[in-house]
mmCIF file of C-alpha atoms in Angstrom:
data_model
loop_
_atom_site.group_PDB
_atom_site.id
_atom_site.type_symbol
_atom_site.label_atom_id
_atom_site.label_comp_id
_atom_site.label_asym_id
_atom_site.label_seq_id
_atom_site.Cartn_x
_atom_site.Cartn_y
_atom_site.Cartn_z
ATOM 1 C CA UNK U 85 4.015 -13.624 21.351
ATOM 2 C CA UNK U 86 1.984 -11.726 18.727
ATOM 3 C CA UNK U 87 1.828 -14.774 16.435
ATOM 4 C CA UNK U 88 0.571 -16.944 19.293
ATOM 5 C CA UNK U 89 -2.189 -14.441 20.053
ATOM 6 C CA UNK U 90 -3.260 -14.458 16.406
ATOM 7 C CA UNK U 91 -3.304 -18.245 16.333
ATOM 8 C CA UNK U 92 -5.514 -18.367 19.455
ATOM 9 C CA UNK U 93 -7.805 -15.711 18.000
ATOM 10 C CA UNK U 94 -8.115 -17.578 14.676
ATOM 11 C CA UNK U 95 -9.109 -20.792 16.474
ATOM 12 C CA UNK U 96 -11.681 -19.000 18.626
ATOM 13 C CA UNK U 97 -13.178 -17.174 15.661
ATOM 14 C CA UNK U 98 -13.392 -20.361 13.591
ATOM 15 C CA UNK U 99 -15.380 -22.014 16.387
ATOM 16 C CA UNK U 100 -17.647 -18.961 16.721
ATOM 17 C CA UNK U 101 -18.338 -18.930 12.992
ATOM 18 C CA UNK U 102 -19.300 -22.605 12.985
ATOM 19 C CA UNK U 103 -21.767 -21.992 15.812
ATOM 20 C CA UNK U 104 -23.131 -18.898 14.076
ATOM 21 C CA UNK U 105 -23.530 -20.749 10.783
ATOM 22 C CA UNK U 106 -25.375 -23.604 12.513
ATOM 23 C CA UNK U 107 -27.758 -21.199 14.214
ATOM 24 C CA UNK U 108 -28.558 -19.160 11.094
ATOM 25 C CA UNK U 109 -29.132 -21.789 8.409
ATOM 26 C CA UNK U 110 -32.912 -21.767 8.651
ATOM 27 C CA UNK U 111 -33.197 -18.133 9.708
ATOM 28 C CA UNK U 112 -31.589 -16.928 6.484
ATOM 29 C CA UNK U 113 -34.027 -18.738 4.218
ATOM 30 C CA UNK U 114 -36.940 -17.606 6.367
ATOM 31 C CA UNK U 115 -35.895 -13.964 6.169
ATOM 32 C CA UNK U 116 -35.522 -14.217 2.415
ATOM 33 C CA UNK U 117 -39.043 -15.567 2.094
ATOM 34 C CA UNK U 118 -40.509 -12.795 4.270
ATOM 35 C CA UNK U 119 -38.753 -10.070 2.317
ATOM 36 C CA UNK U 120 -40.177 -11.422 -0.934
ATOM 37 C CA UNK U 121 -43.635 -10.600 0.423
ATOM 38 C CA UNK U 122 -44.823 -14.136 1.171
ATOM 39 C CA UNK U 123 -45.676 -13.396 4.826
ATOM 40 C CA UNK U 124 -48.330 -11.166 6.320
ATOM 41 C CA UNK U 125 -45.734 -8.914 7.942
ATOM 42 C CA UNK U 126 -44.979 -5.708 6.033
ATOM 43 C CA UNK U 127 -41.750 -5.560 4.060
ATOM 44 C CA UNK U 128 -40.526 -2.522 6.021
ATOM 45 C CA UNK U 129 -41.015 -4.262 9.372
ATOM 46 C CA UNK U 130 -39.252 -7.397 8.145
ATOM 47 C CA UNK U 131 -36.296 -5.409 6.862
ATOM 48 C CA UNK U 132 -35.996 -3.467 10.108
ATOM 49 C CA UNK U 133 -35.920 -6.630 12.221
ATOM 50 C CA UNK U 134 -33.613 -8.572 9.895
ATOM 51 C CA UNK U 135 -30.844 -6.050 9.218
ATOM 52 C CA UNK U 136 -28.142 -6.172 11.849
ATOM 53 C CA UNK U 137 -25.540 -3.751 13.194
ATOM 54 C CA UNK U 138 -22.202 -4.961 14.548
ATOM 55 C CA UNK U 139 -19.065 -3.583 16.163
ATOM 56 C CA UNK U 140 -15.826 -5.544 16.270
ATOM 57 C CA UNK U 141 -12.655 -4.543 18.107
ATOM 58 C CA UNK U 142 -9.323 -6.369 17.874
ATOM 59 C CA UNK U 143 -6.511 -5.158 20.123
ATOM 60 C CA UNK U 144 -2.939 -6.420 20.006
ATOM 61 C CA UNK U 145 -0.220 -5.318 22.403
ATOM 62 C CA UNK U 146 3.466 -6.106 21.858
ATOM 63 C CA UNK U 147 6.670 -5.397 23.762
ATOM 64 C CA UNK U 148 10.366 -5.383 22.956
ATOM 65 C CA UNK U 149 12.984 -4.390 25.543
ATOM 66 C CA UNK U 150 12.099 -0.831 26.564
ATOM 67 C CA UNK U 151 9.387 -0.205 24.007
ATOM 68 C CA UNK U 152 5.846 -1.357 23.388
ATOM 69 C CA UNK U 153 2.941 -0.817 21.017
ATOM 70 C CA UNK U 154 -0.819 -1.028 21.216
ATOM 71 C CA UNK U 155 -2.724 -1.520 17.945
ATOM 72 C CA UNK U 156 -6.520 -1.386 18.057
ATOM 73 C CA UNK U 157 -8.546 -2.044 14.922
ATOM 74 C CA UNK U 158 -12.295 -1.414 14.888
ATOM 75 C CA UNK U 159 -14.982 -2.258 12.357
ATOM 76 C CA UNK U 160 -18.597 -1.125 12.102
ATOM 77 C CA UNK U 161 -20.758 -3.352 9.899
ATOM 78 C CA UNK U 162 -24.301 -3.540 8.604
ATOM 79 C CA UNK U 163 -25.584 -6.970 7.577
ATOM 80 C CA UNK U 164 -28.564 -7.263 5.248
ATOM 81 C CA UNK U 165 -31.524 -9.600 5.637
ATOM 82 C CA UNK U 166 -29.525 -12.473 4.150
ATOM 83 C CA UNK U 167 -26.636 -11.973 6.562
ATOM 84 C CA UNK U 168 -24.321 -10.458 3.938
ATOM 85 C CA UNK U 169 -22.233 -7.349 4.371
ATOM 86 C CA UNK U 170 -24.017 -4.247 3.136
ATOM 87 C CA UNK U 171 -21.824 -1.541 4.676
ATOM 88 C CA UNK U 172 -18.408 -1.549 6.395
ATOM 89 C CA UNK U 173 -16.271 1.170 7.950
ATOM 90 C CA UNK U 174 -12.816 0.647 9.449
ATOM 91 C CA UNK U 175 -10.394 2.580 11.612
ATOM 92 C CA UNK U 176 -7.234 1.853 13.579
ATOM 93 C CA UNK U 177 -5.348 3.366 16.488
ATOM 94 C CA UNK U 178 -1.617 2.884 17.026
ATOM 95 C CA UNK U 179 0.015 3.863 20.305
ATOM 96 C CA UNK U 180 3.776 3.522 20.811
ATOM 97 C CA UNK U 181 5.417 3.820 24.227
ATOM 98 C CA UNK U 182 9.087 3.793 25.201
ATOM 99 C CA UNK U 183 11.066 4.130 28.421
ATOM 100 C CA UNK U 184 14.669 4.790 29.468
ATOM 101 C CA UNK U 185 16.866 3.113 32.075
ATOM 102 C CA UNK U 186 15.542 5.395 34.813
ATOM 103 C CA UNK U 187 11.951 4.263 34.231
ATOM 104 C CA UNK U 188 10.893 7.527 32.594
ATOM 105 C CA UNK U 189 8.122 6.871 30.074
ATOM 106 C CA UNK U 190 7.668 8.660 26.755
ATOM 107 C CA UNK U 191 4.048 8.752 25.632
ATOM 108 C CA UNK U 192 2.500 9.828 22.321
ATOM 109 C CA UNK U 193 1.530 13.448 21.791
ATOM 110 C CA UNK U 194 -1.012 12.575 19.094
ATOM 111 C CA UNK U 195 -3.900 10.283 20.027
ATOM 112 C CA UNK U 196 -5.714 10.415 16.691
ATOM 113 C CA UNK U 197 -6.618 7.312 14.704
ATOM 114 C CA UNK U 198 -5.256 6.661 11.234
ATOM 115 C CA UNK U 199 -8.494 7.870 9.653
ATOM 116 C CA UNK U 200 -8.509 11.001 11.782
ATOM 117 C CA UNK U 201 -4.904 11.792 10.847
ATOM 118 C CA UNK U 202 -5.730 11.805 7.155
ATOM 119 C CA UNK U 203 -2.792 13.193 5.198
ATOM 120 C CA UNK U 204 -0.803 13.443 8.438
ATOM 121 C CA UNK U 205 -0.449 9.659 8.330
ATOM 122 C CA UNK U 206 2.302 9.442 5.685
ATOM 123 C CA UNK U 207 1.334 6.349 3.725
ATOM 124 C CA UNK U 208 0.506 7.735 0.286
ATOM 125 C CA UNK U 209 4.025 8.964 -0.386
ATOM 126 C CA UNK U 210 5.545 5.514 0.213
ATOM 127 C CA UNK U 211 2.681 3.474 -1.252
ATOM 128 C CA UNK U 212 3.111 1.833 -4.631
ATOM 129 C CA UNK U 213 -0.523 2.829 -5.249
ATOM 130 C CA UNK U 214 0.100 6.413 -4.079
ATOM 131 C CA UNK U 215 -2.965 6.048 -1.863
ATOM 132 C CA UNK U 216 -3.376 7.021 1.788
ATOM 133 C CA UNK U 217 -4.534 4.778 4.611
ATOM 134 C CA UNK U 218 -8.211 5.729 4.415
ATOM 135 C CA UNK U 219 -8.319 5.146 0.662
ATOM 136 C CA UNK U 220 -6.808 1.684 1.019
ATOM 137 C CA UNK U 221 -8.910 0.741 4.053
ATOM 138 C CA UNK U 222 -12.054 1.865 2.219
ATOM 139 C CA UNK U 223 -10.999 -0.172 -0.823
ATOM 140 C CA UNK U 224 -10.704 -3.228 1.426
ATOM 141 C CA UNK U 225 -14.094 -2.490 2.986
ATOM 142 C CA UNK U 226 -15.694 -2.143 -0.468
ATOM 143 C CA UNK U 227 -14.168 -5.467 -1.497
ATOM 144 C CA UNK U 228 -16.029 -7.168 1.385
ATOM 145 C CA UNK U 229 -19.489 -5.884 0.421
ATOM 146 C CA UNK U 230 -21.789 -8.775 -0.477
ATOM 147 C CA UNK U 231 -19.689 -11.362 1.369
ATOM 148 C CA UNK U 232 -20.899 -13.553 4.215
ATOM 149 C CA UNK U 233 -19.037 -13.497 7.549
ATOM 150 C CA UNK U 234 -17.590 -16.908 6.749
ATOM 151 C CA UNK U 235 -16.232 -15.691 3.419
ATOM 152 C CA UNK U 236 -14.579 -12.737 5.161
ATOM 153 C CA UNK U 237 -12.967 -14.963 7.790
ATOM 154 C CA UNK U 238 -11.468 -17.144 5.055
ATOM 155 C CA UNK U 239 -9.885 -14.248 3.165
ATOM 156 C CA UNK U 240 -6.269 -15.222 2.489
ATOM 157 C CA UNK U 241 -3.318 -13.007 3.356
ATOM 158 C CA UNK U 242 0.441 -13.495 3.132
ATOM 159 C CA UNK U 243 2.864 -13.859 6.057
ATOM 160 C CA UNK U 244 2.820 -10.075 6.555
ATOM 161 C CA UNK U 245 -0.972 -9.936 6.669
ATOM 162 C CA UNK U 246 -1.257 -8.373 3.210
ATOM 163 C CA UNK U 247 -3.821 -9.373 0.554
ATOM 164 C CA UNK U 248 -2.930 -11.972 -2.038
ATOM 165 C CA UNK U 249 -5.782 -11.549 -4.536
ATOM 166 C CA UNK U 250 -5.085 -9.409 -7.601
ATOM 167 C CA UNK U 251 -8.492 -7.687 -7.464
ATOM 168 C CA UNK U 252 -7.914 -6.515 -3.908
ATOM 169 C CA UNK U 253 -4.268 -5.622 -4.455
ATOM 170 C CA UNK U 254 -5.283 -3.162 -7.165
ATOM 171 C CA UNK U 255 -6.742 -0.908 -4.470
ATOM 172 C CA UNK U 256 -5.145 -2.022 -1.221
ATOM 173 C CA UNK U 257 -1.610 -3.190 -0.423
ATOM 174 C CA UNK U 258 -1.576 -2.599 3.352
ATOM 175 C CA UNK U 259 -1.809 -5.437 5.884
ATOM 176 C CA UNK U 260 -5.477 -6.292 6.355
ATOM 177 C CA UNK U 261 -5.447 -9.319 8.651
ATOM 178 C CA UNK U 262 -6.381 -7.273 11.722
ATOM 179 C CA UNK U 263 -9.177 -5.511 9.802
ATOM 180 C CA UNK U 264 -10.467 -8.836 8.488
ATOM 181 C CA UNK U 265 -10.599 -10.153 12.045
ATOM 182 C CA UNK U 266 -12.346 -7.006 13.314
ATOM 183 C CA UNK U 267 -15.010 -7.345 10.601
ATOM 184 C CA UNK U 268 -15.451 -11.033 11.384
ATOM 185 C CA UNK U 269 -15.887 -10.233 15.062
ATOM 186 C CA UNK U 270 -18.340 -7.427 14.254
ATOM 187 C CA UNK U 271 -20.429 -9.851 12.226
ATOM 188 C CA UNK U 272 -20.446 -12.366 15.069
ATOM 189 C CA UNK U 273 -21.595 -9.617 17.458
ATOM 190 C CA UNK U 274 -24.198 -8.145 15.100
ATOM 191 C CA UNK U 275 -27.775 -7.702 16.336
ATOM 192 C CA UNK U 276 -31.043 -6.304 15.031
ATOM 193 C CA UNK U 277 -31.085 -2.861 16.639
ATOM 194 C CA UNK U 278 -33.246 -0.863 14.245
ATOM 195 C CA UNK U 279 -31.175 -0.579 11.067
ATOM 196 C CA UNK U 280 -32.926 -1.114 7.754
ATOM 197 C CA UNK U 281 -32.320 -1.220 4.014
ATOM 198 C CA UNK U 282 -30.771 2.007 2.772
ATOM 199 C CA UNK U 283 -28.881 2.725 6.007
ATOM 200 C CA UNK U 284 -25.107 3.134 6.152
ATOM 201 C CA UNK U 285 -22.600 2.105 8.824
ATOM 202 C CA UNK U 286 -20.506 4.750 10.578
ATOM 203 C CA UNK U 287 -17.689 4.523 13.108
ATOM 204 C CA UNK U 288 -16.187 6.959 15.576
ATOM 205 C CA UNK U 289 -13.255 6.613 17.976
ATOM 206 C CA UNK U 290 -12.118 8.927 20.773
ATOM 207 C CA UNK U 291 -8.742 8.040 22.318
ATOM 208 C CA UNK U 292 -7.274 9.850 25.325
ATOM 209 C CA UNK U 293 -4.238 9.386 27.536
ATOM 210 C CA UNK U 294 -5.183 7.247 30.533
ATOM 211 C CA UNK U 295 -1.723 7.248 32.137
ATOM 212 C CA UNK U 296 -1.430 8.960 35.516
ATOM 213 C CA UNK U 297 2.350 8.632 36.128
ATOM 214 C CA UNK U 298 5.278 8.931 33.739
ATOM 215 C CA UNK U 299 8.135 7.527 35.830
ATOM 216 C CA UNK U 300 8.297 4.006 37.231
ATOM 217 C CA UNK U 301 9.973 3.393 40.585
ATOM 218 C CA UNK U 302 10.996 0.337 42.589
ATOM 219 C CA UNK U 303 7.763 0.743 44.534
ATOM 220 C CA UNK U 304 5.393 1.530 41.701
ATOM 221 C CA UNK U 305 5.142 0.481 38.050
ATOM 222 C CA UNK U 306 3.668 2.737 35.396
ATOM 223 C CA UNK U 307 0.598 1.582 33.489
ATOM 224 C CA UNK U 308 0.950 3.357 30.152
ATOM 225 C CA UNK U 309 -2.738 3.299 29.271
ATOM 226 C CA UNK U 310 -4.931 4.622 26.496
ATOM 227 C CA UNK U 311 -8.661 4.963 27.073
ATOM 228 C CA UNK U 312 -10.525 4.280 23.841
ATOM 229 C CA UNK U 313 -14.228 5.000 23.312
ATOM 230 C CA UNK U 314 -15.743 3.415 20.199
ATOM 231 C CA UNK U 315 -19.196 3.969 18.717
ATOM 232 C CA UNK U 316 -20.657 2.167 15.704
ATOM 233 C CA UNK U 317 -23.765 3.711 14.180
ATOM 234 C CA UNK U 318 -26.117 3.262 11.288
ATOM 235 C CA UNK U 319 -27.794 6.278 9.745
ATOM 236 C CA UNK U 320 -30.663 6.743 7.324
ATOM 237 C CA UNK U 321 -30.897 9.033 4.299
ATOM 238 C CA UNK U 322 -31.555 12.011 6.584
ATOM 239 C CA UNK U 323 -28.423 11.217 8.634
ATOM 240 C CA UNK U 324 -30.495 10.275 11.651
ATOM 241 C CA UNK U 325 -29.193 7.457 13.818
ATOM 242 C CA UNK U 326 -31.138 4.231 13.359
ATOM 243 C CA UNK U 327 -28.978 1.978 15.554
ATOM 244 C CA UNK U 328 -25.930 2.310 17.780
ATOM 245 C CA UNK U 329 -23.373 0.255 19.707
ATOM 246 C CA UNK U 330 -20.945 1.852 22.177
ATOM 247 C CA UNK U 331 -17.883 0.191 23.679
ATOM 248 C CA UNK U 332 -14.683 1.115 25.492
ATOM 249 C CA UNK U 333 -11.224 -0.432 25.815
ATOM 250 C CA UNK U 334 -8.432 0.432 28.243
ATOM 251 C CA UNK U 335 -5.286 -1.318 26.972
ATOM 252 C CA UNK U 336 -2.120 -0.621 28.969
ATOM 253 C CA UNK U 337 1.591 -1.453 28.831
ATOM 254 C CA UNK U 338 3.390 -2.013 32.142
ATOM 255 C CA UNK U 339 6.699 -0.178 32.608
ATOM 256 C CA UNK U 340 9.080 -1.066 35.482
ATOM 257 C CA UNK U 341 11.827 0.980 37.136
ATOM 258 C CA UNK U 342 14.620 -0.091 34.759
ATOM 259 C CA UNK U 343 12.520 0.845 31.732
ATOM 260 C CA UNK U 344 11.405 -2.655 30.814
ATOM 261 C CA UNK U 345 8.033 -2.785 29.061
ATOM 262 C CA UNK U 346 5.566 -5.671 29.273
ATOM 263 C CA UNK U 347 2.452 -6.067 27.120
ATOM 264 C CA UNK U 348 -0.734 -7.778 28.374
ATOM 265 C CA UNK U 349 -1.566 -11.217 27.019
ATOM 266 C CA UNK U 350 -5.166 -10.284 26.252
ATOM 267 C CA UNK U 351 -7.175 -7.068 26.048
ATOM 268 C CA UNK U 352 -10.958 -7.215 26.318
ATOM 269 C CA UNK U 353 -13.361 -4.348 25.789
ATOM 270 C CA UNK U 354 -15.968 -3.491 28.402
ATOM 271 C CA UNK U 355 -18.705 -5.101 26.316
ATOM 272 C CA UNK U 356 -16.618 -8.258 26.020
ATOM 273 C CA UNK U 357 -16.080 -8.304 29.784
ATOM 274 C CA UNK U 358 -19.844 -8.171 30.326
ATOM 275 C CA UNK U 359 -20.741 -9.039 33.915
ATOM 276 C CA UNK U 360 -17.059 -9.491 34.734
ATOM 277 C CA UNK U 361 -16.501 -5.743 34.466
ATOM 278 C CA UNK U 362 -17.980 -5.522 37.963
ATOM 279 C CA UNK U 363 -19.876 -2.234 37.897
ATOM 280 C CA UNK U 364 -23.314 -3.430 38.926
ATOM 281 C CA UNK U 365 -22.715 -3.219 42.670
ATOM 282 C CA UNK U 366 -21.428 0.350 42.450
ATOM 283 C CA UNK U 367 -24.127 1.595 40.068
ATOM 284 C CA UNK U 368 -26.943 3.753 41.395
ATOM 285 C CA UNK U 369 -29.171 2.068 38.818
ATOM 286 C CA UNK U 370 -27.950 -1.432 39.689
ATOM 287 C CA UNK U 371 -26.747 -1.872 36.103
ATOM 288 C CA UNK U 372 -23.584 -3.307 34.605
ATOM 289 C CA UNK U 373 -21.522 -1.168 32.197
ATOM 290 C CA UNK U 374 -22.939 -2.787 29.065
ATOM 291 C CA UNK U 375 -26.455 -1.919 30.238
ATOM 292 C CA UNK U 376 -25.481 1.733 30.734
ATOM 293 C CA UNK U 377 -23.990 1.624 27.231
ATOM 294 C CA UNK U 378 -27.269 0.316 25.843
ATOM 295 C CA UNK U 379 -29.077 3.182 27.566
ATOM 296 C CA UNK U 380 -26.737 5.697 25.970
ATOM 297 C CA UNK U 381 -27.261 4.088 22.561
ATOM 298 C CA UNK U 382 -31.042 4.205 22.999
ATOM 299 C CA UNK U 383 -30.721 7.956 23.594
ATOM 300 C CA UNK U 384 -28.908 8.348 20.240
ATOM 301 C CA UNK U 385 -31.571 6.680 18.095
ATOM 302 C CA UNK U 386 -33.574 8.997 15.911
ATOM 303 C CA UNK U 387 -31.243 11.926 16.517
ATOM 304 C CA UNK U 388 -29.124 14.014 14.164
ATOM 305 C CA UNK U 389 -25.544 15.063 14.842
ATOM 306 C CA UNK U 390 -26.726 18.446 16.133
ATOM 307 C CA UNK U 391 -29.157 16.832 18.534
ATOM 308 C CA UNK U 392 -26.515 14.409 19.824
ATOM 309 C CA UNK U 393 -24.136 17.312 20.386
ATOM 310 C CA UNK U 394 -26.793 18.797 22.672
ATOM 311 C CA UNK U 395 -27.057 15.708 24.880
ATOM 312 C CA UNK U 396 -26.053 16.143 28.507
ATOM 313 C CA UNK U 397 -25.275 13.497 31.083
ATOM 314 C CA UNK U 398 -27.392 15.538 33.462
ATOM 315 C CA UNK U 399 -30.577 15.181 31.409
ATOM 316 C CA UNK U 400 -33.227 13.409 33.457
ATOM 317 C CA UNK U 401 -34.285 11.106 30.624
ATOM 318 C CA UNK U 402 -30.695 10.016 29.956
ATOM 319 C CA UNK U 403 -29.885 9.607 33.667
ATOM 320 C CA UNK U 404 -32.772 7.151 33.947
ATOM 321 C CA UNK U 405 -30.998 4.960 31.373
ATOM 322 C CA UNK U 406 -27.326 5.672 31.899
ATOM 323 C CA UNK U 407 -25.242 7.270 34.651
ATOM 324 C CA UNK U 408 -21.721 6.607 33.330
ATOM 325 C CA UNK U 409 -19.631 9.499 32.033
ATOM 326 C CA UNK U 410 -20.706 9.894 28.413
ATOM 327 C CA UNK U 411 -18.194 12.618 27.467
ATOM 328 C CA UNK U 412 -15.875 10.513 25.305
ATOM 329 C CA UNK U 413 -18.626 8.233 24.002
ATOM 330 C CA UNK U 414 -20.501 11.328 22.869
ATOM 331 C CA UNK U 415 -17.374 12.623 21.112
ATOM 332 C CA UNK U 416 -16.964 9.245 19.374
ATOM 333 C CA UNK U 417 -20.586 9.355 18.207
ATOM 334 C CA UNK U 418 -20.102 12.876 16.862
ATOM 335 C CA UNK U 419 -16.936 11.775 15.097
ATOM 336 C CA UNK U 420 -18.880 8.942 13.447
ATOM 337 C CA UNK U 421 -21.359 11.483 12.122
ATOM 338 C CA UNK U 422 -18.851 14.082 10.957
#
């Protein structure tokens, strides 16, 4: 089932890239001309409008008998005025769930991402490079700098998703297909949100247990769920936020009374759901979730980590823009800035 999902995703992304390429052919040359100083607009203004921030999330859920896994890869990207990658940061969350014949579910006790685990994620000791996950993921991210989204999407991997090029293999031997796809999706989603030359991309993830029951019965299945808040930022030389994108995902595995586990066919984030998330009618502001998210992100711009830590959902200015619970989104933003 996992291979089929990847095949469908590859087809969809190929189509998206073709559309993106068609729409940006003239824009790229125009931006280049403006940045060379040929237009009346100031260079700083042109750079600010042309540089784009993107967040990409790829979630895969698999099941086998009485066990299942959720793997969520996220990428924060900054594209320069020519549409090439200037900055990339990656992270990944793995959640494994199992159940016994009575329907009792065993959930993780550690909800940290691979980057957050650091040395607690035991890759370095078994790696031929003797490098940990973050070192190898950062090596992959560095390899992508200067590439176009199309070049990233065409990066070849072997049947296990691992790199095939010698240059990349010298710093990264882990499977990168999911990270490649997350970066490609981030590029497709990228928008001009205030980032400029000299900024850097940052990424924060806050994952919490979203499961209410731990034993399935004949009358009620268990949804073994993880609630994931993801924030992509760009920061300037003073570590102030220049742009932000906030998203959430709620992937879940279904467990039945005999312990059988079933994975969903497709997991969409709240931003990907858009109007289909269905919050507008219940919102005091009459806004959909993505609009509340945009309000939260507007409140982050120009702030330092200390100032973001002082934000409160009860602040009048923030409540005028966003009334969703910002607790975990705020933690993700702080993590991105740590």
